[in-house]
Amino acid sequence: MKVADMRPFRKVLEQLRSRLRGDVSTMADTALGTGGTRDHGRSSTKRVHMDDLGSEAFNQEFTLLLMENEEDTLQMVDEALARIRHKTFGSCVECSGIITKKRLEALPYAPTCIRCAEKLEKKSW
Ligand SMILES: [Zn+2]
């Protein structure tokens, strides 16, 4: 992938990383919106409101994945940013094949192409 093509992904990933690393209480406030009771505090910290990220790259599937496992997601985001620094972003870490833009738009931190992802998934089952 060309460096210029990586730029929008880097932006998305950086936003995502600061979200994941950021002040959890701020995230909770955003998710709770206004007028909500704050008594539930901690149990609501997992609710991340994605709308204000303002990127069409974030689709429903991605939001769900993010909420399922923030720690893993953060690590994958970090690794994706490292791949951008090394200009290998967009190449599959397994087979060095091309990860399609469509896949990256849905899952900007995807480390593998769809074929390897399927293979890996089968292995772990
Ligand atoms: Zn692959």
mmCIF file of N, CA and C and ligand atoms in Angstrom, residues 91-99 111-117 119-120, ligand 1:
data_model
loop_
_atom_site.group_PDB
_atom_site.id
_atom_site.type_symbol
_atom_site.label_atom_id
_atom_site.label_comp_id
_atom_site.label_asym_id
_atom_site.label_seq_id
_atom_site.Cartn_x
_atom_site.Cartn_y
_atom_site.Cartn_z
ATOM 1 N N SER A 91 -0.340 -5.156 4.301
ATOM 2 C CA SER A 91 0.143 -6.484 3.922
ATOM 3 C C SER A 91 -0.165 -7.466 5.041
ATOM 4 N N CYS A 92 -0.588 -8.625 4.642
ATOM 5 C CA CYS A 92 -0.929 -9.667 5.603
ATOM 6 C C CYS A 92 0.325 -10.131 6.350
ATOM 7 N N VAL A 93 0.242 -10.222 7.684
ATOM 8 C CA VAL A 93 1.418 -10.633 8.458
ATOM 9 C C VAL A 93 1.681 -12.128 8.303
ATOM 10 N N GLU A 94 0.718 -12.861 7.804
ATOM 11 C CA GLU A 94 0.888 -14.308 7.632
ATOM 12 C C GLU A 94 1.478 -14.654 6.272
ATOM 13 N N CYS A 95 0.863 -14.152 5.217
ATOM 14 C CA CYS A 95 1.261 -14.565 3.872
ATOM 15 C C CYS A 95 1.843 -13.410 3.055
ATOM 16 N N SER A 96 1.930 -12.218 3.666
ATOM 17 C CA SER A 96 2.433 -11.022 2.977
ATOM 18 C C SER A 96 1.577 -10.615 1.780
ATOM 19 N N GLY A 97 0.418 -11.213 1.680
ATOM 20 C CA GLY A 97 -0.509 -10.814 0.629
ATOM 21 C C GLY A 97 -1.161 -9.485 0.958
ATOM 22 N N ILE A 98 -1.940 -9.010 0.027
ATOM 23 C CA ILE A 98 -2.582 -7.713 0.212
ATOM 24 C C ILE A 98 -3.878 -7.862 1.002
ATOM 25 N N ILE A 99 -4.021 -7.041 2.010
ATOM 26 C CA ILE A 99 -5.298 -6.968 2.710
ATOM 27 C C ILE A 99 -6.147 -5.947 1.965
ATOM 28 N N PRO A 111 -4.667 -7.614 11.022
ATOM 29 C CA PRO A 111 -3.276 -7.966 10.712
ATOM 30 C C PRO A 111 -3.148 -8.921 9.537
ATOM 31 N N THR A 112 -4.218 -9.596 9.185
ATOM 32 C CA THR A 112 -4.133 -10.616 8.144
ATOM 33 C C THR A 112 -5.186 -10.387 7.069
ATOM 34 N N CYS A 113 -4.946 -10.984 5.909
ATOM 35 C CA CYS A 113 -5.932 -10.957 4.854
ATOM 36 C C CYS A 113 -7.098 -11.869 5.257
ATOM 37 N N ILE A 114 -8.161 -11.768 4.522
ATOM 38 C CA ILE A 114 -9.364 -12.501 4.902
ATOM 39 C C ILE A 114 -9.133 -14.010 4.854
ATOM 40 N N ARG A 115 -8.307 -14.458 3.908
ATOM 41 C CA ARG A 115 -8.069 -15.893 3.790
ATOM 42 C C ARG A 115 -7.313 -16.440 5.008
ATOM 43 N N CYS A 116 -6.268 -15.707 5.419
ATOM 44 C CA CYS A 116 -5.510 -16.142 6.588
ATOM 45 C C CYS A 116 -6.360 -16.031 7.852
ATOM 46 N N ALA A 117 -7.169 -15.009 7.913
ATOM 47 C CA ALA A 117 -8.038 -14.849 9.077
ATOM 48 C C ALA A 117 -8.958 -16.063 9.217
ATOM 49 N N LYS A 119 -8.344 -19.032 7.984
ATOM 50 C CA LYS A 119 -7.511 -20.182 8.334
ATOM 51 C C LYS A 119 -7.218 -20.199 9.835
ATOM 52 N N LEU A 120 -6.818 -19.049 10.341
ATOM 53 C CA LEU A 120 -6.476 -18.951 11.757
ATOM 54 C C LEU A 120 -7.674 -19.259 12.636
HETATM 55 ZN ZN ZN B 1 -2.757 -13.745 4.330
#
